[in-house]
Tab-separated table of C-alpha atoms in Angstrom:
chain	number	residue	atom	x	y	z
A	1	UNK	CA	-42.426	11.958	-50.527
A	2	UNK	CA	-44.717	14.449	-49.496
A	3	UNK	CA	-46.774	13.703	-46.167
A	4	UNK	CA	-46.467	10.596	-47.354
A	5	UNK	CA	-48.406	8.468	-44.773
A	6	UNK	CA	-51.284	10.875	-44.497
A	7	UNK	CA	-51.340	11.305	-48.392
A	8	UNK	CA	-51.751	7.410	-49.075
A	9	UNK	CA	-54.656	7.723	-46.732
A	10	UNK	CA	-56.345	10.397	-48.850
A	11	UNK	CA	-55.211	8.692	-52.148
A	12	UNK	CA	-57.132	5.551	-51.029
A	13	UNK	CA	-60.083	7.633	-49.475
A	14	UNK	CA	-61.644	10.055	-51.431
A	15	UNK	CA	-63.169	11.586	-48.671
A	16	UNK	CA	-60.023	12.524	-46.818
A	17	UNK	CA	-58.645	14.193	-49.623
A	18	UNK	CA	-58.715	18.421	-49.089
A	19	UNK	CA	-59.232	17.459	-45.241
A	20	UNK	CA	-57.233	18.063	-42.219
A	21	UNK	CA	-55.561	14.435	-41.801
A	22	UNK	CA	-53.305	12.850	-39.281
A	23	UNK	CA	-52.274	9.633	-39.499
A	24	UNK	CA	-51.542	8.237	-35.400
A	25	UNK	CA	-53.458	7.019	-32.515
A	26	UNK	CA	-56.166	9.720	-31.615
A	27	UNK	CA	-56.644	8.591	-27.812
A	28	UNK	CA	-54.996	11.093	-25.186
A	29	UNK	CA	-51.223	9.623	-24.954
A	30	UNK	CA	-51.573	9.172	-28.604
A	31	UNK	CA	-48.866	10.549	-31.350
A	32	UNK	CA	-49.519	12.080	-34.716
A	33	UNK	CA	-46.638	10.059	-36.972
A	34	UNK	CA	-47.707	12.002	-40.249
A	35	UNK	CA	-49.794	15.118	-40.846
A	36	UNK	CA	-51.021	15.956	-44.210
A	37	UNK	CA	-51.046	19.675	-45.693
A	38	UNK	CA	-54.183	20.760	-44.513
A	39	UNK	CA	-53.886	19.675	-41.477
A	40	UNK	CA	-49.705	21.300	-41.572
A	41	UNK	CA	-51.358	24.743	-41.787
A	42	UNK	CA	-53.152	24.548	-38.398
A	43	UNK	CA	-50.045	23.689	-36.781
A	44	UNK	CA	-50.422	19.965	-36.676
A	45	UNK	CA	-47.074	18.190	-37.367
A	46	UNK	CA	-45.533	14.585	-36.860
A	47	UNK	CA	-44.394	13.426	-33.504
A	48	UNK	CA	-46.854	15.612	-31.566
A	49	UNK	CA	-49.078	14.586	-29.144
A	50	UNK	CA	-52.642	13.839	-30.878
A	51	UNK	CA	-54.166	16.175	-27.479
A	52	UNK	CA	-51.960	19.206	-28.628
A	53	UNK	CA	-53.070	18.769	-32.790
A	54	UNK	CA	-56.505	18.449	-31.670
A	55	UNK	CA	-56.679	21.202	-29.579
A	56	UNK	CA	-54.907	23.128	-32.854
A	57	UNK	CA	-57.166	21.844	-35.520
A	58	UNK	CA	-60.523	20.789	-33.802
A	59	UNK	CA	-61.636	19.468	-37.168
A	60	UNK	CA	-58.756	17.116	-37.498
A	61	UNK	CA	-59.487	13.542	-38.575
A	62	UNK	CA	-57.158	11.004	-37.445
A	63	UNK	CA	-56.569	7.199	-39.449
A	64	UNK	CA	-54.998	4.505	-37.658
A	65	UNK	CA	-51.823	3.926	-39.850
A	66	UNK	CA	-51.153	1.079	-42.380
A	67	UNK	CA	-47.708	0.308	-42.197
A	68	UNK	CA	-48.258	-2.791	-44.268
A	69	UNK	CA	-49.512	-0.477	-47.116
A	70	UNK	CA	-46.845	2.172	-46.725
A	71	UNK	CA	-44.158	-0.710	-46.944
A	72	UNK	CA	-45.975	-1.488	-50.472
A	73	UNK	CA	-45.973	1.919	-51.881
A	74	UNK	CA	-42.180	2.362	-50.792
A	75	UNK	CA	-41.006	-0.444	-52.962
A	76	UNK	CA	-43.099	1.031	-56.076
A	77	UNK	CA	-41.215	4.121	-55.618
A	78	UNK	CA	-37.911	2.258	-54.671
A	79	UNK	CA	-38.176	0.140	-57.562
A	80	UNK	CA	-38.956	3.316	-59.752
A	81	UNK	CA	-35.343	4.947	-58.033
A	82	UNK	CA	-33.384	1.497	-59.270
A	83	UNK	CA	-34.017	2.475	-63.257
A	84	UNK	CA	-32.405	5.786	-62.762
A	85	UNK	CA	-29.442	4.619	-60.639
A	86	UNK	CA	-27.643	1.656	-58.500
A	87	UNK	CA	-26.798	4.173	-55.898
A	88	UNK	CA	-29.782	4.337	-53.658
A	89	UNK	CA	-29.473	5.130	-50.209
A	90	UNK	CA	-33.246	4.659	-48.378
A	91	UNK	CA	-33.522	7.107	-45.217
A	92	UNK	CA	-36.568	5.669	-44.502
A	93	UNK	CA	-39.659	4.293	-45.918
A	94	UNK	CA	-40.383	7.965	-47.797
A	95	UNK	CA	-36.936	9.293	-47.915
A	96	UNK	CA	-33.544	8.726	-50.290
A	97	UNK	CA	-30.881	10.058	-51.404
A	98	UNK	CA	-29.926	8.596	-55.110
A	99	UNK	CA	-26.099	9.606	-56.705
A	100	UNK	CA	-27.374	10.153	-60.460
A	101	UNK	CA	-23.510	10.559	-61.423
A	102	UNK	CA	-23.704	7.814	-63.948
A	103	UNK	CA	-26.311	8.611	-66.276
A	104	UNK	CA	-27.970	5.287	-66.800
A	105	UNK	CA	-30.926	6.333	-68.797
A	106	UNK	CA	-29.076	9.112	-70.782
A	107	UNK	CA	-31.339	11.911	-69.651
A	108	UNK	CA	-27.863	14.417	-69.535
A	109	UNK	CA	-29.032	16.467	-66.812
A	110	UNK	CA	-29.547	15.853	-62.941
A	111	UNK	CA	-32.645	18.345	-62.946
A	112	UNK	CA	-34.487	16.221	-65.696
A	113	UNK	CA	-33.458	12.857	-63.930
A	114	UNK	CA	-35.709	14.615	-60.739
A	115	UNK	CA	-38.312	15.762	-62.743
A	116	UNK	CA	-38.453	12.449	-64.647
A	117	UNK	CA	-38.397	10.246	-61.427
A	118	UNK	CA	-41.046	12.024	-59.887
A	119	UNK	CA	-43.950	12.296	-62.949
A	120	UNK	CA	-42.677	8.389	-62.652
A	121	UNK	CA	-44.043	8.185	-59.101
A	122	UNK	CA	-47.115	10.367	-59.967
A	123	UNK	CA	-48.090	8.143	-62.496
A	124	UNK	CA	-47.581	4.665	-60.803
A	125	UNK	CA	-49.026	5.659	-57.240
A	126	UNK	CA	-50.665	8.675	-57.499
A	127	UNK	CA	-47.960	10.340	-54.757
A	128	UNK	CA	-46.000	13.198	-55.253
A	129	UNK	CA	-42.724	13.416	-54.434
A	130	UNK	CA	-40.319	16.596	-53.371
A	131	UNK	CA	-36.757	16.674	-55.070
A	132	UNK	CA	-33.700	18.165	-53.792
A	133	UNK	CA	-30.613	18.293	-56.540
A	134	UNK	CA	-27.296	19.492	-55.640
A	135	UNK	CA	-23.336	18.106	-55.569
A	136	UNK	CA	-23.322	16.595	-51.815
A	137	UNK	CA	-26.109	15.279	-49.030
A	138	UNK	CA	-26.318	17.813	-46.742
A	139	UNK	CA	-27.581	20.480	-49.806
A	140	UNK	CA	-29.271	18.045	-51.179
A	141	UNK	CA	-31.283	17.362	-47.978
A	142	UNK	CA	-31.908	20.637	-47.308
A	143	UNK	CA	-32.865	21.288	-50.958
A	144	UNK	CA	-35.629	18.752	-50.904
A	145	UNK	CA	-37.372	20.630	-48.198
A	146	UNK	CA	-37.421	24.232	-50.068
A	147	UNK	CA	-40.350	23.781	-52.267
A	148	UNK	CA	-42.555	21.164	-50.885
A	149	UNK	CA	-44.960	19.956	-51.882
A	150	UNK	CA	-44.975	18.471	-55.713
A	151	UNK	CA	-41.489	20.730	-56.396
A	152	UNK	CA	-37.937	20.480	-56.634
A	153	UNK	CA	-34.727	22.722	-56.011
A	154	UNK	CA	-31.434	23.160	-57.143
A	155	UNK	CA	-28.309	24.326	-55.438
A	156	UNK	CA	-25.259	24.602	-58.314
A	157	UNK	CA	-21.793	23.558	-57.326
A	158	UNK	CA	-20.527	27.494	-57.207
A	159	UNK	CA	-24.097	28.652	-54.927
A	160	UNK	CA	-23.599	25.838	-52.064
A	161	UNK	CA	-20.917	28.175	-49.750
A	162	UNK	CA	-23.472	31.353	-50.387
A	163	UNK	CA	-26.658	29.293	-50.088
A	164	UNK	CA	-25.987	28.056	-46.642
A	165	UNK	CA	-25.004	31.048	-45.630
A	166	UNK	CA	-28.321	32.259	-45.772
A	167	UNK	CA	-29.716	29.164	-44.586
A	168	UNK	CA	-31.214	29.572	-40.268
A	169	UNK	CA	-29.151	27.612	-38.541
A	170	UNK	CA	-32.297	25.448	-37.252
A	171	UNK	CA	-32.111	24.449	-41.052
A	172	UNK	CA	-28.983	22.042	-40.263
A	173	UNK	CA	-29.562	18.315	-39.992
A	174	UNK	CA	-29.884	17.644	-36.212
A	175	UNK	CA	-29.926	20.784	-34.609
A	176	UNK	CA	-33.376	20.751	-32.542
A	177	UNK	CA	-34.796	23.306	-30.551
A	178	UNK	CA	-32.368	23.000	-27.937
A	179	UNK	CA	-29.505	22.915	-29.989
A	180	UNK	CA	-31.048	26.188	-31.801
A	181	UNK	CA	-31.780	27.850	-28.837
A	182	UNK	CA	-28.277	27.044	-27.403
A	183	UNK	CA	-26.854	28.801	-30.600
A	184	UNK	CA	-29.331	31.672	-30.490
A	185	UNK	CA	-27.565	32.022	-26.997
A	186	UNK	CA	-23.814	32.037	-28.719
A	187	UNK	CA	-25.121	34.905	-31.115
A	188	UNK	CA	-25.587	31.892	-34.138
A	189	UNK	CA	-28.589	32.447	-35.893
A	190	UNK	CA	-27.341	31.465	-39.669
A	191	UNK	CA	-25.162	29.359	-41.632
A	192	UNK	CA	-22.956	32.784	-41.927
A	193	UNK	CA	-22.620	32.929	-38.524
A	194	UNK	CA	-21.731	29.419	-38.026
A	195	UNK	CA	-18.794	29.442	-40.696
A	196	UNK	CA	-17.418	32.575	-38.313
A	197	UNK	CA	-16.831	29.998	-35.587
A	198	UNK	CA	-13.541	28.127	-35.464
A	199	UNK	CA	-13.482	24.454	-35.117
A	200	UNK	CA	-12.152	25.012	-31.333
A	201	UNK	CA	-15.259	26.925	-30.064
A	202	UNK	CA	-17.893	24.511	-32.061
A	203	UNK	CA	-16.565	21.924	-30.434
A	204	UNK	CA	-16.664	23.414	-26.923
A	205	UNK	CA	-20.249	23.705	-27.356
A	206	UNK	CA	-21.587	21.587	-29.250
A	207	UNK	CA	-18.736	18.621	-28.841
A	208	UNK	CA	-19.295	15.363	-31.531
A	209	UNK	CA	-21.693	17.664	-34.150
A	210	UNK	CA	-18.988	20.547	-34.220
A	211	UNK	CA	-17.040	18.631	-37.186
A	212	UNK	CA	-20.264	18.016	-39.195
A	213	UNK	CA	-21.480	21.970	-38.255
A	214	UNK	CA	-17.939	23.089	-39.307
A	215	UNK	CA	-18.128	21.719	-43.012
A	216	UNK	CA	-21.572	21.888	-43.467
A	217	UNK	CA	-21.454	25.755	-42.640
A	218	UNK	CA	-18.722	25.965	-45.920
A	219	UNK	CA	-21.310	23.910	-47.850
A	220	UNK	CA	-18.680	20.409	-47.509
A	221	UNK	CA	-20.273	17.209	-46.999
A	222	UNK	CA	-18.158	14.187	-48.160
A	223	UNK	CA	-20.330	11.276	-47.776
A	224	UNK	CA	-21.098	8.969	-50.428
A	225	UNK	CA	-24.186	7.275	-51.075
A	226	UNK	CA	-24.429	4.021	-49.409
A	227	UNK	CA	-26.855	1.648	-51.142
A	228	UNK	CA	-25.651	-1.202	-48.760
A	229	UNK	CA	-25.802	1.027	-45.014
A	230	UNK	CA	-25.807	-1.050	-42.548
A	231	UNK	CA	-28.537	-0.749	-40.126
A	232	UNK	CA	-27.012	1.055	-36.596
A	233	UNK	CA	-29.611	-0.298	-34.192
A	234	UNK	CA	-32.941	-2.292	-33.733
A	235	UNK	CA	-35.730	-1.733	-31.412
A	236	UNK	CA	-38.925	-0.635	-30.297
A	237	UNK	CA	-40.889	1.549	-28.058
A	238	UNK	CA	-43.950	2.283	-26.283
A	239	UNK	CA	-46.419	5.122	-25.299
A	240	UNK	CA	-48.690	4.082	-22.683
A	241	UNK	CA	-52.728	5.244	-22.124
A	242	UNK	CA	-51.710	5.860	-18.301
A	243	UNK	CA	-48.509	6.743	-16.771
A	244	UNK	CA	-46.923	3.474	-14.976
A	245	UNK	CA	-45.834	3.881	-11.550
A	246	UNK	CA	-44.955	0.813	-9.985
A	247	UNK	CA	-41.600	-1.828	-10.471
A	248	UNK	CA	-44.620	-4.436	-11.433
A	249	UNK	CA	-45.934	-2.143	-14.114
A	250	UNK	CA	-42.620	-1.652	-15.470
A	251	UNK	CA	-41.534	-5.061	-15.903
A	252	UNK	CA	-44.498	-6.194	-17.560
A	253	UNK	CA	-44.232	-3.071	-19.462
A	254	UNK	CA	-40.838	-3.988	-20.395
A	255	UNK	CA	-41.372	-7.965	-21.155
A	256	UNK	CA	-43.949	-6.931	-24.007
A	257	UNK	CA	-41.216	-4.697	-25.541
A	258	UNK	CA	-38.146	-7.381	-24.975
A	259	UNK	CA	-40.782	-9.651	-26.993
A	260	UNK	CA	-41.504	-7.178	-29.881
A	261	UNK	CA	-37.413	-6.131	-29.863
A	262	UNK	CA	-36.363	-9.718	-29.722
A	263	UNK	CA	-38.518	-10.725	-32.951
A	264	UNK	CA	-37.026	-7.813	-35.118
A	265	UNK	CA	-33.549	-8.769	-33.649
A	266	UNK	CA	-34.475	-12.351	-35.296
A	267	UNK	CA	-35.846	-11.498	-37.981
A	268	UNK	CA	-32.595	-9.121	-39.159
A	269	UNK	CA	-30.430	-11.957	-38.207
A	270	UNK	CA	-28.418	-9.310	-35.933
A	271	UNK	CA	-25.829	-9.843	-32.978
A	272	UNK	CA	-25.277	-6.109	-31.069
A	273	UNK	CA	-23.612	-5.672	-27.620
A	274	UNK	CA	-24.912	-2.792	-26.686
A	275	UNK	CA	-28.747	-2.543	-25.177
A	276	UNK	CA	-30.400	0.842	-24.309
A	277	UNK	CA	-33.231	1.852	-22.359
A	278	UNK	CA	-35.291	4.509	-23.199
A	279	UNK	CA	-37.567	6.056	-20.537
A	280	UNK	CA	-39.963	9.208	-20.812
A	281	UNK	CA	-41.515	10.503	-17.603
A	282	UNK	CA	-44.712	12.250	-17.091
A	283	UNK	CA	-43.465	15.122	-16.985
A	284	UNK	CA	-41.752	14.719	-20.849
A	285	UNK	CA	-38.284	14.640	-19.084
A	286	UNK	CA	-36.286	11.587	-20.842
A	287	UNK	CA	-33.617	9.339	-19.758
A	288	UNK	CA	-31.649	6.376	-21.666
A	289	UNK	CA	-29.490	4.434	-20.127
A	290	UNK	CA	-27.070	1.729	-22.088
A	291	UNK	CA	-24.824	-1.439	-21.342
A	292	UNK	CA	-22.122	-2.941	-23.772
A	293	UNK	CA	-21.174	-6.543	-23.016
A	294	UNK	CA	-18.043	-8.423	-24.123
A	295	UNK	CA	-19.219	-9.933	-26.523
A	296	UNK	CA	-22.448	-9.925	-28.502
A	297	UNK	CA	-25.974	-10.945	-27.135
A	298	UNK	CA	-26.928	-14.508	-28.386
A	299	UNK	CA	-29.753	-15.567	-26.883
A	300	UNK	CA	-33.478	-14.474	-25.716
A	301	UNK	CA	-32.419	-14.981	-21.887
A	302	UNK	CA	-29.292	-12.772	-21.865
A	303	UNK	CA	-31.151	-10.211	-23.561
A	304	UNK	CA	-34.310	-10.464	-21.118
A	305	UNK	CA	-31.645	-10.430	-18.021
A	306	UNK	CA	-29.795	-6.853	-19.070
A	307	UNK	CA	-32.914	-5.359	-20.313
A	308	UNK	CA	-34.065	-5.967	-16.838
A	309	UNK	CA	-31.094	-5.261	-15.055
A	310	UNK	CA	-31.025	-1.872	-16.916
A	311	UNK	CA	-34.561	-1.314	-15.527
A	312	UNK	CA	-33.603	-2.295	-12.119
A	313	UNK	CA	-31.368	0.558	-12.021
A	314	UNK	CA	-33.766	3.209	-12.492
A	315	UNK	CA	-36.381	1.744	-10.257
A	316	UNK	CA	-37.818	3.025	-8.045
A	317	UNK	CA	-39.287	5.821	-10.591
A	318	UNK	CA	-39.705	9.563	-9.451
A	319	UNK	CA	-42.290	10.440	-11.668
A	320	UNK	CA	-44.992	7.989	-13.428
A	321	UNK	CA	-43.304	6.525	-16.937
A	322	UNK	CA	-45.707	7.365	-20.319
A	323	UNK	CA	-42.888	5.653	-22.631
A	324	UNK	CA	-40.410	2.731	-22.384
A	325	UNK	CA	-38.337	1.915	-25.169
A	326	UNK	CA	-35.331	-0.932	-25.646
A	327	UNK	CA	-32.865	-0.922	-29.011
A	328	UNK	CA	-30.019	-3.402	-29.419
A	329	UNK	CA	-26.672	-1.745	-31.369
A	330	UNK	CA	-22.913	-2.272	-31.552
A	331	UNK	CA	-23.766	-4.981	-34.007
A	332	UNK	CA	-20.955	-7.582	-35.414
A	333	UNK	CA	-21.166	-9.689	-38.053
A	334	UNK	CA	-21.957	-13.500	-37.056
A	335	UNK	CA	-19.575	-15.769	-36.358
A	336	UNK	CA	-17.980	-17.381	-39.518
A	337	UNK	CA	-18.881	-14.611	-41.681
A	338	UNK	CA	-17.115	-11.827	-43.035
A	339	UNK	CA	-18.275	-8.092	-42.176
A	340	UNK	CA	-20.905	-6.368	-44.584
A	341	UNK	CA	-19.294	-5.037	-47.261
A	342	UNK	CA	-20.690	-0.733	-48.085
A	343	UNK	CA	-20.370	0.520	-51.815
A	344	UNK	CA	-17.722	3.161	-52.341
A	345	UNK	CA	-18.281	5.256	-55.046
A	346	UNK	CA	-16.114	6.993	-56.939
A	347	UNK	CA	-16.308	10.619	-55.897
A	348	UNK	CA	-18.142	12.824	-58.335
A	349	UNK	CA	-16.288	14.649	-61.004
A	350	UNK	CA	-19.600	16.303	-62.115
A	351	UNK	CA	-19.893	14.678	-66.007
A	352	UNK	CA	-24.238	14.878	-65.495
A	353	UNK	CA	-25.083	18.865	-66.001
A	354	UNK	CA	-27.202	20.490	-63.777
């Protein structure tokens, strides 16, 4: 979808729409979570600090999200996804990746199932959506991006080794700023001058990614489309008005987010071992720090007592804390039942034209 938070918010109010929109908390520690165009071509973009997008776009106007609306519009457009295919793989409330192998609506071409699911979305929310169309994830990913917003791109079978070529290596699903500087460093500047490095080398710099970088860089991505993924991790996190200094702070601090973490844990019915906490000093400088048990956390109690004991070990703090954050992972199916089973397609033998 395209700024799809902030564009809901001008779809239900006329008077954001052509305006410079952000949808996030506008107080100092507050975080922009969506941006829409307008406001995109000051600079403004998601996960920035609402001080740093005003300062770029004086004239923004910020709308306390919805999430309760956003949830609504996704299953529209989810439910619009399930006519053109069983293999739907949500990303996230705005994001999927569909396998339109099996042409269930006998459209006979993968660009016209795009085209046709998003004048379906247009119609039925008033959203548009962004469509990327090629024979694997990774191009399709990155195809979805090149002509945002309202558009769609294709990248053929025999142009995905040449296309990512071309493609900045910044372009490549999680390679951040640090990640691109680090290869600006190596002389790495393009998908050409990844697929020069042997698997040795990426993965003395760049150890668990250098795999992914590797095939990616020859245009190879195996993975299927999982319309039953099983969710990694659970949790929940925090940005606070004033940077907490004290061990008193920070275990209050930490008992409101064991409560919010706890509920979710409930309510997905999930057992993890592992807990992490997440800490962001005032400074921006982060640190996480994780304990596996045994066996998997049952109850409220043993998940309030690690939570803590993970605090305790990074008390007292050097610098005053603006974010604490908790997720529970490692997750095992409950007792007495069998693990969640994940759709395997068949791989793709290419019977839908482009």
């Amino acid at each position: 979808m395209d700024a799809f938070f902030a564009s809901v918010e001008q779809r239900d109010n006329p008077a954001l729409r052509g305006q410079p929109v952000a949808v996030g908390g506008s107080a100092e520690r507050g975080v922009v979570a969506a941006a829409s165009y307008e406001a995109r071509q000051f600079g403004v973009r998601s996960a920035m600090p609402s001080v740093s997008a005003k300062r770029r776009c004086p004239q923004l106007i910020f709308v306390k999200p919805r999430f309760d609306v956003y949830k609504a519009v996704s299953r529209q457009i989810r439910a619009i996804f399930a006519r053109y295919s069983g293999l739907v793989e949500p990303l996230s409330l705005d994001e999927a990746y569909l396998d339109v192998t099996e042409d269930r609506l006998g459209i006979g071409s993968a660009i016209r199932v795009a085209a046709s699911i998003r004048r379906d979305i247009l119609a039925e929310t008033g959203l548009t959506a962004s469509a990327g169309i090629s024979y694997n994830k990774f191009l399709a990913k990155v195809a979805s991006d090149q002509n945002k917003p309202n558009g769609q791109f294709v990248v053929l079978p025999e142009d995905g080794a040449a296309f990512v070529a071309a493609l900045p290596a910044r372009r490549f699903y999680g390679v951040g700023p640090r990640t691109a500087e680090r290869m600006a460093q190596l002389g790495i500047h393009t998908g050409a001058d990844l697929r020069a490095q042997s698997l040795g080398f990426l993965q003395q710099h760049f150890g668990k990614s250098a795999l992914y970088l590797y095939h990616a860089s020859r245009g190879e991505d195996d993975r299927p489309v999982r319309p039953d993924r099983v969710r990694k991790s659970v949790g929940g996190e925090r940005t606070y008005a004033r940077d907490l200094q004290s061990s008193a702070e920070l275990h209050a601090a930490l008992d409101e987010i064991i409560d919010i973490v706890w509920q979710r844990v409930a309510q997905q019915g999930v057992q993890g071992r592992t807990l992490t906490l997440k800490m962001k000093y005032a400074d921006f400088r982060q640190v996480t720090r994780a304990r596996s048990l045994p066996a998997p956390i049952l109850e409220r109690q043993q998940f309030d007592e690690v939570a803590r004991s993970i605090l305790g070990c990074l008390l007292p703090v050097p610098l005053g804390v603006r974010l604490l954050g908790l997720s529970l992972s490692g997750f095992e199916p409950p007792s007495g039942s069998l693990a969640p089973r994940v759709a395997e397609p068949t791989p793709a033998q290419y019977p839908l034209q482009f």
